[in-house]
């Protein structure tokens, strides 16, 4: 049914560099749906690290590069809420005084979607025929939920996973304490916030915590590993791709 | 005289995190108020969209401050009240002190006001040998303990019942108890005596009304009403932005303020004060002074990108949902205003470089924006403050904070525009990380600025081949096929 559809993937830098398997899970999700996938070879980073640290001139360069690389793509899909938030909400702000780039930024923003949002809202699909034997809990990433308003879409997708049990953790929508550079600049505060998140994950009795942003999941994984806890962190695409890892 | 301690953000934050009593108090506060407020907005008859309306009302007022303040002043003067425009904290404090001296005031009673905390009024009065008694129960406890408020609305949340019991038995000479009712009665008795003997009452102002020419004070304990009606002289302080055009605006703003501040439909006491006692009034002061304070607000007003901050009605709702405030408590912010509101307004008032940790030490989660009854985009302004730190801004007397970091981002911005360079960077970090990767395949200790991460967390090292490299290879194979 989706024979003519094609999506262009923007792979978040964390996935590209540290978690390539998540990128391939995204590819498999689209393969399942019979949707063609493209990945422009020149893509790098959306510029969020620089923007969040205040380096707007540098972020602007990354933004312009992004817009150039994805200029012709009909539909851009990205497995990260915070990158999409960057493109959709911060590019227009970053380029607001630039008459050349602003229209292009606004135009690109309209064509950029977060993965779960694209599947559920655009394609109208919530069942990917995936299967996972275990208890899954979900962490709402801040930029995904508050920035671009995606809250129910991932839940719809997870609830359709076969053999899996979905459990809501307490305060799922509370920040995990990542905050990008914040996590290394203010590690004590970041960790204190993260500890609460971990408590809630543990009390959910889930054996896997999932989400739509590897930034948060990397943070959560980092402390789970340090505490030698066996709870796994998986990006939602990994669950939807039907891998039982 | 004014307490500005923003430089110690990190140390104070760590102190807060390691204080189990504070941790429990903060968690309770955030569960009770943070969750309750969201619910209260949802239950508004007009729906949560009313916050946007309130934002517009506030913004309109902020953009017409000169006219509105003029109108307010005229009306108050016509009723025999005095109005004084104070350019800065010193001028405001001096005016109040002179008024106190003129009336030979030995004791003043005060209703909770963060503006007076901002200008350091208590210290100035103490230095002049005039006692100011705080009359809000929380503020009273803090004052007895010789501390500073840690929350805009709940100033004493960092104190336990037994700490308060000990404090009262020592200072008020009552037998030790932790029974809230007995403690409150003891405070009430002590405060009644103060109310009756005070020569001056001091208050803040929640939101003034230009149309009718009144200031308003809101409380739940009735203490502000007593402070403003019993003593002969009443001096009220208001930030110059705390005004709105019409009385009808107050309906919306107070309903939102009460929900944001304390999950109430309406606060217990709302008083409108327009001057000294008029003929036929049963009570009220003989003299009424309104001190309208600038103290850096004109500068905020002049900057379109920060102007929105003047919409703030100091309700404290943003503190009740902030994950950072919820861990570090109010004292870390080093000035009158804590939490997200403090993180934005304090740098604007005391200097962006001086308060740099307040701008940088936040997660940007955005919970504050959703909690704000007047829908202020605090995260947007936090990001903007960071940009001033990154590149400096002469308009704000801000200097570049970190030239090394600036250089790194400069190089980074060149790299991200070229995939080959980006690949080279990934390659380097992969090679570098090998040194630190343990047997379990995780990194448990990183050097330099990355050390912060591995103090409490492991990290997965960069993959052997990035996604893009693998993808390109696959593409090639596909093409060959
Ligand atoms: S910023 Fe908003 S939520 Fe925070 S104190 Fe001001 S009005 Fe209240």
XYZ file of C-alpha atoms and ligand atoms in Angstrom:
734
model
C 0.000 0.000 0.000
C 2.872 2.285 0.654
C 4.691 1.470 -2.499
C 5.181 4.997 -3.594
C 6.082 6.357 -0.244
C 9.603 7.197 0.604
C 11.108 8.745 3.708
C 14.413 10.435 4.220
C 16.031 9.576 7.513
C 17.873 11.955 9.727
C 19.885 9.858 12.129
C 20.576 11.669 15.402
C 24.292 12.070 16.069
C 24.164 9.921 19.215
C 22.600 7.086 17.235
C 24.993 7.568 14.348
C 28.090 7.462 16.513
C 27.208 5.311 19.508
C 24.029 3.374 18.774
C 24.036 2.553 15.027
C 21.831 -0.478 15.760
C 19.003 1.925 16.553
C 19.390 3.487 13.134
C 19.097 0.074 11.507
C 16.054 -0.697 13.606
C 14.430 2.412 12.148
C 15.319 1.213 8.669
C 13.746 -2.166 9.408
C 10.562 -0.560 10.660
C 10.158 1.124 7.295
C 11.139 -2.010 5.432
C 8.315 -3.810 7.223
C 5.943 -1.188 5.936
C 7.321 -1.364 2.455
C 8.414 2.218 2.578
C 11.596 3.220 0.831
C 14.332 4.799 2.916
C 16.980 7.310 1.994
C 19.826 8.627 4.103
C 21.648 11.623 2.685
C 25.334 10.864 3.015
C 26.340 14.368 4.064
C 24.154 14.559 7.201
C 25.840 15.187 10.545
C 24.259 16.909 13.554
C 21.214 19.177 13.874
C 23.194 21.672 15.943
C 21.424 21.207 19.207
C 24.541 20.875 21.393
C 25.772 24.285 20.274
C 22.340 25.882 20.481
C 21.638 24.616 23.979
C 24.999 25.871 25.166
C 24.303 29.299 23.726
C 26.616 29.162 20.703
C 24.060 30.351 18.222
C 26.401 31.340 15.429
C 27.842 27.851 15.427
C 24.429 26.253 15.734
C 23.318 28.333 12.781
C 26.020 26.801 10.628
C 24.852 23.332 11.543
C 21.251 24.347 10.852
C 22.129 25.677 7.427
C 24.003 22.503 6.650
C 20.995 20.449 7.716
C 18.655 22.499 5.557
C 20.984 22.141 2.602
C 21.338 18.407 3.020
C 17.628 17.792 3.491
C 16.471 20.547 1.210
C 14.797 18.342 -1.382
C 13.517 15.587 0.843
C 9.770 15.220 0.776
C 9.457 13.719 4.249
C 12.194 13.781 6.842
C 11.861 11.302 9.686
C 14.085 11.311 12.746
C 14.162 8.867 15.650
C 14.762 11.640 18.181
C 12.244 14.033 19.678
C 14.825 16.584 20.654
C 16.318 16.839 17.159
C 12.858 17.337 15.705
C 12.170 19.928 18.376
C 15.376 21.646 17.317
C 14.387 21.690 13.654
C 10.757 22.557 14.210
C 10.977 25.043 17.042
C 14.506 26.326 17.300
C 15.594 26.657 13.660
C 12.957 29.315 13.017
C 14.144 31.160 16.128
C 17.786 30.771 15.232
C 17.273 32.031 11.696
C 14.565 34.561 12.379
C 16.603 37.536 11.227
C 17.834 35.845 8.098
C 15.585 36.480 5.138
C 17.292 33.920 3.006
C 17.259 31.057 5.454
C 14.106 31.617 7.466
C 11.641 30.569 4.735
C 13.709 27.489 4.040
C 13.856 26.672 7.762
C 10.097 26.977 8.125
C 9.597 24.862 5.064
C 11.962 22.155 6.266
C 10.323 22.188 9.689
C 6.977 21.337 8.124
C 8.417 18.242 6.467
C 10.249 16.919 9.528
C 8.658 14.311 11.793
C 9.638 12.310 14.791
C 9.414 8.557 14.163
C 6.459 7.623 16.405
C 4.632 10.753 15.385
C 5.119 9.911 11.728
C 3.951 6.326 12.120
C 0.839 7.121 14.128
C -0.225 10.580 12.960
C 0.860 10.592 9.341
C 0.665 6.936 8.339
C -2.114 6.093 10.756
C -0.360 2.903 11.834
C 0.006 1.669 15.385
C 0.566 -2.046 14.876
C 3.918 -2.926 13.428
C 3.457 -6.613 14.026
C 6.321 -6.579 16.472
C 6.786 -8.967 19.330
C 8.702 -8.665 22.569
C 8.498 -10.981 25.529
C 8.738 -8.754 28.556
C 7.474 -5.862 30.600
C 8.018 -2.504 28.957
C 7.912 0.893 30.579
C 8.173 4.178 28.741
C 10.001 7.400 29.569
C 8.564 10.625 28.143
C 11.453 12.708 26.889
C 10.971 16.390 27.660
C 11.571 17.846 24.229
C 9.440 15.186 22.602
C 6.531 15.668 24.955
C 6.615 19.353 25.783
C 8.486 20.557 22.733
C 6.557 18.826 19.970
C 3.625 17.458 21.950
C 4.168 13.732 21.339
C 2.839 11.715 24.248
C 0.247 9.191 23.171
C 1.786 8.068 19.875
C 4.609 5.982 21.362
C 2.196 4.428 23.842
C -0.148 3.398 21.076
C 2.726 1.710 19.304
C 4.016 -0.061 22.396
C 0.598 -1.332 23.385
C 0.333 -3.198 20.099
C 3.555 -5.116 20.609
C 2.739 -8.783 21.005
C 3.715 -10.795 24.079
C 4.669 -7.598 25.821
C 3.145 -6.004 28.861
C 3.149 -2.236 29.039
C 3.491 -0.652 32.472
C 3.437 3.068 33.161
C 6.119 4.173 35.569
C 5.360 6.859 38.133
C 6.261 10.340 36.876
C 7.046 9.053 33.393
C 6.901 12.635 32.162
C 9.452 13.949 34.596
C 12.885 14.930 33.304
C 15.615 12.260 33.560
C 18.252 14.882 34.335
C 20.152 14.566 31.072
C 20.012 18.103 29.704
C 22.945 17.628 27.295
C 26.017 19.507 28.518
C 24.199 20.007 31.818
C 24.859 16.364 32.651
C 28.617 16.867 32.599
C 28.691 20.433 33.874
C 26.419 19.834 36.851
C 26.781 16.084 37.393
C 25.571 16.163 40.997
C 22.265 17.801 40.130
C 21.878 15.696 37.021
C 22.489 12.492 38.962
C 20.131 13.466 41.768
C 17.329 13.893 39.240
C 18.306 10.699 37.463
C 18.204 8.721 40.710
C 14.495 9.495 41.032
C 13.903 8.329 37.488
C 15.725 5.087 38.204
C 13.664 4.507 41.350
C 10.502 4.885 39.313
C 11.793 2.555 36.619
C 12.691 -0.062 39.193
C 9.344 0.150 40.946
C 7.563 -0.315 37.652
C 9.020 -3.810 37.623
C 9.707 -3.487 33.938
C 12.597 -5.310 32.366
C 13.021 -2.816 29.599
C 12.710 0.941 29.561
C 12.056 2.486 26.200
C 11.737 5.960 24.761
C 12.061 8.047 21.638
C 15.321 9.771 22.426
C 18.721 8.152 22.815
C 20.007 11.127 24.831
C 17.735 10.276 27.741
C 18.155 6.548 27.223
C 21.940 6.882 27.238
C 21.655 8.718 30.523
C 19.382 6.063 31.983
C 21.511 3.245 30.625
C 24.600 4.873 32.079
C 23.370 4.683 35.634
C 21.685 1.287 35.243
C 25.008 -0.084 34.065
C 26.887 1.574 36.900
C 24.462 0.114 39.410
C 24.759 -3.275 37.730
C 21.031 -3.462 37.219
C 19.771 -5.786 34.525
C 16.989 -3.535 33.218
C 17.562 -2.891 29.536
C 17.248 0.356 27.640
C 15.934 0.115 24.111
C 14.871 2.756 21.663
C 11.261 2.325 20.597
C 12.429 1.528 17.061
C 14.282 -1.496 18.390
C 11.083 -2.827 19.899
C 9.043 -2.056 16.819
C 11.563 -3.673 14.523
C 10.582 -6.842 16.282
C 13.976 -7.734 17.571
C 13.981 -9.640 20.777
C 17.342 -8.679 22.079
C 23.112 44.978 52.408
C 21.511 42.955 49.677
C 22.237 39.298 49.813
C 23.485 38.099 46.441
C 25.139 34.738 46.570
C 24.674 33.436 43.071
C 28.328 32.444 42.736
C 27.865 29.567 45.152
C 25.148 27.844 43.160
C 27.035 24.609 42.735
C 28.177 24.275 46.348
C 24.804 25.205 47.749
C 23.139 22.820 45.317
C 25.283 19.946 46.531
C 24.539 20.894 50.117
C 20.847 20.782 49.328
C 21.092 17.439 47.572
C 22.851 15.948 50.584
C 20.293 17.224 53.069
C 17.768 14.421 53.574
C 15.279 16.638 55.387
C 15.225 19.109 52.536
C 14.926 16.299 50.000
C 11.840 14.948 51.681
C 10.291 18.396 52.031
C 10.926 19.243 48.382
C 9.521 15.948 47.175
C 6.362 16.412 49.247
C 5.955 19.965 48.048
C 6.281 19.029 44.415
C 3.866 16.146 44.667
C 1.293 18.239 46.467
C 1.517 21.455 44.502
C 3.142 20.477 41.247
C 0.614 17.825 40.363
C -2.281 19.709 41.884
C -1.680 22.817 39.825
C -1.763 20.982 36.511
C -5.049 19.427 37.576
C -6.402 22.807 38.683
C -5.639 24.348 35.285
C -7.375 21.480 33.536
C -10.457 22.070 35.654
C -10.731 25.751 34.832
C -14.140 26.438 33.301
C -12.363 28.209 30.443
C -9.792 25.410 30.160
C -6.001 25.697 30.402
C -6.056 28.108 27.465
C -6.936 30.796 29.981
C -3.224 30.988 30.729
C -2.631 32.353 27.253
C -5.312 34.967 27.785
C -3.665 35.918 31.071
C -0.356 36.201 29.266
C -1.867 38.654 26.822
C -3.406 40.703 29.610
C -0.085 40.880 31.402
C 1.857 41.661 28.246
C -0.485 44.472 27.347
C -0.049 45.955 30.792
C 3.717 45.636 30.592
C 3.725 47.460 27.278
C 1.692 50.310 28.718
C 3.327 50.601 32.091
C 3.935 54.333 31.940
C 0.263 55.140 31.430
C -0.990 52.593 33.917
C 1.395 53.607 36.681
C 0.534 57.244 36.131
C -3.157 56.479 36.485
C -2.601 54.415 39.617
C -0.498 57.145 41.198
C -3.030 59.869 40.428
C -5.816 57.945 42.056
C -3.797 57.087 45.127
C -2.595 60.658 45.538
C -6.145 61.927 45.167
C -7.038 59.828 48.216
C -4.200 61.361 50.174
C -1.676 58.578 49.636
C 1.991 59.094 48.752
C 3.625 57.505 45.753
C 7.365 57.243 45.338
C 9.174 55.925 42.270
C 12.405 54.267 43.355
C 15.018 53.870 40.711
C 16.886 51.211 42.605
C 16.944 49.199 45.798
C 18.820 51.871 47.739
C 16.339 54.576 46.918
C 13.442 52.353 47.926
C 15.033 51.352 51.206
C 16.032 54.905 52.000
C 12.532 56.198 51.431
C 11.058 53.603 53.737
C 13.654 54.215 56.429
C 13.070 57.941 56.333
C 9.362 57.412 56.645
C 9.942 55.148 59.624
C 12.227 57.667 61.286
C 9.792 60.487 60.739
C 7.216 58.541 62.691
C 9.634 57.281 65.301
C 8.903 53.717 64.396
C 10.652 51.145 66.602
C 8.822 48.134 65.256
C 7.308 47.395 61.875
C 5.194 44.386 60.930
C 5.533 42.967 57.475
C 3.417 40.781 55.268
C 5.257 38.403 52.959
C 6.877 40.261 50.102
C 9.622 38.998 47.831
C 10.216 42.513 46.541
C 11.391 43.600 49.988
C 13.657 40.558 50.010
C 14.998 41.680 46.623
C 15.915 45.114 47.944
C 17.284 43.884 51.277
C 14.855 45.855 53.417
C 15.112 43.750 56.571
C 18.869 44.061 56.808
C 18.739 47.794 56.262
C 16.165 48.219 59.011
C 18.092 46.006 61.369
C 21.203 48.106 60.767
C 19.198 51.210 61.565
C 18.015 49.646 64.806
C 14.408 49.236 63.741
C 12.839 45.844 64.116
C 10.861 44.330 61.278
C 8.686 41.435 62.324
C 7.674 39.027 59.614
C 4.056 38.018 60.097
C 3.558 35.260 57.563
C 4.003 32.097 59.614
C 6.627 30.646 57.310
C 8.542 33.909 57.084
C 8.272 34.306 60.851
C 9.886 30.912 61.392
C 12.667 31.762 58.969
C 13.240 35.088 60.652
C 13.437 33.525 64.106
C 15.975 31.045 62.745
C 17.974 33.829 61.099
C 17.633 32.298 57.645
C 16.343 33.238 54.237
C 13.241 31.980 52.474
C 13.775 28.963 50.242
C 10.534 29.137 48.315
C 8.568 32.107 47.057
C 5.309 30.953 48.579
C 6.416 28.381 51.139
C 9.491 30.060 52.620
C 10.051 27.564 55.416
C 9.585 24.274 53.611
C 13.143 23.323 54.444
C 12.371 23.213 58.166
C 10.898 20.216 59.968
C 8.265 20.327 62.639
C 10.702 19.365 65.337
C 13.197 21.998 64.206
C 10.403 24.527 64.501
C 9.426 23.097 67.892
C 12.976 23.567 69.158
C 13.196 27.034 67.667
C 9.949 28.133 69.305
C 10.846 26.694 72.675
C 14.106 28.588 72.579
C 12.893 31.892 71.150
C 9.305 32.049 72.366
C 10.002 30.285 75.657
C 7.261 27.703 75.289
C 7.569 24.028 76.227
C 8.856 21.943 73.339
C 6.161 20.515 71.130
C 5.771 19.396 67.539
C 2.027 19.846 67.481
C 1.290 22.198 64.581
C -1.717 23.721 66.262
C 0.121 24.529 69.485
C 3.033 25.947 67.519
C 0.760 28.071 65.360
C -1.026 29.345 68.450
C 2.277 30.326 70.015
C 3.271 32.182 66.863
C -0.107 33.804 66.694
C 0.115 35.038 70.248
C 3.587 36.456 69.716
C 2.526 38.049 66.454
C -0.644 39.605 67.883
C 1.515 41.540 70.303
C 3.654 42.739 67.439
C 0.644 43.772 65.382
C -0.721 45.851 68.231
C 2.502 47.629 69.060
C 3.921 48.189 65.563
C 4.222 51.736 64.293
C 4.438 50.717 60.672
C 3.013 48.034 58.431
C 4.927 46.896 55.365
C 3.560 44.884 52.483
C 4.174 43.972 48.901
C 1.627 44.138 46.140
C 0.347 41.270 44.044
C -1.279 43.056 41.154
C -2.339 46.686 41.190
C -5.302 47.980 39.247
C -4.954 51.170 37.233
C -8.646 51.550 36.579
C -9.628 51.767 40.234
C -6.300 52.929 41.642
C -5.688 50.144 44.114
C -2.920 47.820 45.033
C -3.863 44.328 46.131
C -2.444 42.010 48.728
C -3.281 38.343 48.866
C -2.738 35.952 51.742
C -4.108 32.884 53.400
C -3.378 33.771 56.985
C -4.976 37.180 57.195
C -1.659 38.524 58.420
C -1.268 40.948 55.543
C -4.669 42.441 56.188
C -3.635 43.044 59.779
C -0.240 44.442 58.806
C -1.850 46.896 56.452
C -4.726 48.054 58.632
C -3.538 48.070 62.247
C -0.390 50.250 62.248
C -0.670 53.998 61.696
C 1.558 53.991 58.642
C 1.459 51.524 55.772
C 4.289 51.324 53.247
C 3.638 49.068 50.253
C 6.313 48.001 47.786
C 5.621 46.945 44.256
C 7.779 46.083 41.303
C 6.843 48.538 38.588
C 5.461 45.753 36.393
C 2.887 44.489 38.866
C -0.113 46.295 37.502
C -2.945 45.674 35.129
C -5.361 47.969 33.344
C -8.797 46.865 34.405
C -10.463 45.389 37.416
C -11.965 42.699 35.223
C -8.413 41.461 34.466
C -8.082 40.637 38.137
C -10.751 37.994 37.956
C -8.640 35.961 35.556
C -5.284 36.737 37.104
C -6.238 35.992 40.691
C -7.915 32.753 39.834
C -4.766 31.687 38.024
C -2.455 33.054 40.698
C -4.293 31.133 43.414
C -4.166 27.908 41.418
C -0.514 28.360 40.555
C 0.566 29.347 44.034
C -1.369 26.979 46.227
C -3.841 24.945 44.164
C -6.691 27.071 45.445
C -9.659 28.434 43.591
C -9.088 31.731 45.341
C -6.726 32.726 48.121
C -8.223 33.239 51.578
C -7.829 36.999 51.734
C -7.654 39.464 48.876
C -7.488 43.111 49.932
C -7.709 46.162 47.708
C -5.935 49.152 49.157
C -6.158 52.567 47.563
C -4.756 54.927 50.155
C -4.974 55.850 53.841
C -8.162 55.512 55.854
C -10.921 57.605 54.330
C -13.648 59.427 56.190
C -16.179 56.878 57.335
C -13.749 53.924 57.193
C -13.648 51.884 60.362
C -9.988 51.013 60.051
C -6.882 51.569 57.979
C -3.674 53.541 58.383
C -3.419 57.300 58.752
C -0.691 57.378 56.158
C -0.196 55.286 53.058
C 2.947 55.133 50.953
C 3.390 53.221 47.757
C 6.966 52.609 46.650
C 7.147 51.607 42.999
C 10.447 49.943 42.287
C 12.419 49.867 39.080
C 15.695 48.270 40.215
C 16.625 46.954 36.780
C 13.141 46.408 35.395
C 13.339 49.223 32.838
C 16.257 47.406 31.310
C 14.233 44.216 31.028
C 11.357 46.194 29.563
C 13.651 47.714 26.971
C 14.735 44.316 25.676
C 11.981 42.823 23.598
C 13.339 39.342 24.001
C 13.211 39.428 27.792
C 10.210 41.704 28.226
C 7.971 38.699 28.703
C 9.622 38.111 32.054
C 7.813 41.147 33.416
C 4.527 39.239 33.065
C 5.567 37.156 36.063
C 3.243 37.382 39.048
C 5.638 35.563 41.406
C 3.303 32.714 42.161
C 5.991 30.081 42.577
C 4.241 27.477 40.422
C 7.343 26.951 38.313
C 9.311 25.952 41.410
C 6.812 23.263 42.216
C 7.459 21.338 39.014
C 11.119 22.055 38.320
C 13.292 18.924 38.602
C 16.331 21.023 39.448
C 14.621 23.077 42.157
C 13.146 19.825 43.434
C 16.658 18.616 44.202
C 18.689 21.666 45.141
C 16.095 23.788 46.972
C 15.794 27.536 47.006
C 18.963 28.640 48.766
C 21.235 27.577 45.918
C 19.833 30.314 43.706
C 21.498 32.858 45.960
C 18.937 35.638 45.755
C 15.336 36.471 46.541
C 13.972 34.475 43.624
C 14.574 30.779 43.280
C 13.629 28.053 40.836
C 13.023 28.702 37.155
C 11.771 32.243 37.718
C 14.962 32.963 39.654
C 17.107 31.353 36.981
C 15.843 33.896 34.474
C 15.105 36.999 36.504
C 18.116 36.947 38.806
C 20.716 37.120 36.002
C 18.747 39.992 34.489
C 18.708 41.833 37.799
C 22.167 41.135 39.202
C 24.223 40.467 36.077
C 24.330 37.567 33.657
C 27.948 36.602 34.270
C 27.548 36.837 37.985
C 24.583 34.470 37.865
C 25.897 32.250 35.098
C 25.327 29.016 36.978
C 21.654 29.838 37.230
C 21.419 30.031 33.441
C 23.509 26.943 32.792
C 22.478 24.740 35.672
C 19.061 23.832 34.318
C 17.938 20.861 32.240
C 15.671 22.807 29.840
C 12.919 20.265 30.403
C 10.214 22.876 29.935
C 8.010 21.824 32.858
C 8.059 25.404 34.160
C 6.428 26.765 31.045
C 3.506 24.389 31.379
C 3.085 25.255 35.051
C 3.205 29.007 34.659
C -0.244 30.586 35.099
C 0.688 33.366 32.709
C 2.398 31.080 30.209
C 5.860 32.597 30.321
C 8.379 30.867 28.083
C 11.115 30.490 30.660
C 13.131 27.876 28.699
C 13.335 30.235 25.731
C 14.840 32.920 27.921
C 17.218 30.498 29.626
C 18.555 29.603 26.196
C 18.834 33.257 25.342
C 20.765 33.970 28.526
C 23.150 31.179 27.590
C 23.721 32.840 24.251
C 24.730 36.022 26.075
C 27.226 34.013 28.097
C 28.535 32.324 24.969
C 29.107 35.415 22.885
C 28.769 38.325 25.276
C 26.313 41.198 24.905
C 27.245 44.777 25.616
C 23.609 45.721 26.102
C 23.596 43.494 29.173
C 27.197 44.142 30.158
C 27.747 40.470 29.591
C 31.161 39.166 28.677
C 32.060 35.917 26.967
C 32.237 33.397 29.746
C 34.397 30.671 28.268
C 36.770 31.330 25.378
C 38.005 27.724 25.274
C 34.509 26.419 24.823
C 33.803 29.058 22.210
C 36.828 27.853 20.268
C 35.747 24.244 20.480
C 32.313 25.063 19.158
C 33.910 27.107 16.409
C 35.866 24.061 15.290
C 32.830 21.841 15.775
C 30.743 24.077 13.523
C 33.289 23.644 10.734
C 33.348 19.900 11.228
C 29.583 19.389 11.156
C 29.402 20.989 7.738
C 31.646 18.331 6.247
C 30.832 14.675 6.578
C 34.407 13.557 5.945
C 35.636 15.741 8.783
C 32.790 14.523 10.948
C 33.791 10.926 10.235
C 37.350 11.761 11.175
C 36.140 13.239 14.457
C 34.087 10.140 15.196
C 37.134 8.016 14.365
C 39.271 9.961 16.804
C 36.769 9.729 19.609
C 36.419 6.007 18.970
C 40.158 5.489 19.167
C 40.390 7.686 22.232
C 37.593 5.879 24.009
C 39.307 2.512 23.624
C 41.664 3.501 26.384
C 38.776 3.867 28.753
C 36.546 0.980 27.788
C 36.318 -1.799 30.331
C 35.862 -5.511 29.887
C 32.107 -5.189 30.030
C 32.273 -2.973 26.959
C 31.315 0.150 28.899
C 33.317 3.229 29.801
C 33.368 3.814 33.514
C 35.774 6.683 33.757
C 36.395 9.585 31.422
C 38.935 12.397 31.619
C 38.662 16.191 31.489
C 35.282 17.798 31.229
C 33.633 14.446 30.576
C 34.504 13.287 34.051
C 31.194 14.652 35.289
C 29.387 11.986 33.347
C 31.286 9.017 34.680
C 31.145 10.124 38.295
C 27.835 8.339 38.499
C 27.249 6.791 35.086
C 28.858 4.461 32.599
C 28.851 5.201 28.923
C 28.695 3.091 25.846
C 31.773 3.806 23.707
C 31.386 4.966 20.107
C 30.550 2.147 17.740
C 33.243 0.614 15.572
C 31.480 1.892 12.513
C 29.016 4.726 12.576
C 25.547 4.214 11.199
C 26.295 6.381 8.210
C 29.445 4.469 7.344
C 27.663 1.154 7.497
C 24.770 2.570 5.519
C 27.010 3.870 2.778
C 28.646 0.495 2.473
C 25.277 -1.235 2.207
C 24.164 1.218 -0.435
C 27.239 0.468 -2.467
C 26.653 -3.266 -2.225
C 23.044 -2.760 -3.244
C 24.119 -0.821 -6.271
C 26.621 -3.481 -7.284
C 23.869 -6.088 -7.060
S 7.453 32.551 36.042
Fe 5.278 32.004 36.002
S 5.153 30.230 37.359
Fe 7.112 31.185 37.805
S 6.666 32.590 39.488
Fe 6.444 33.778 37.612
S 4.273 33.654 37.128
Fe 4.672 32.028 38.609
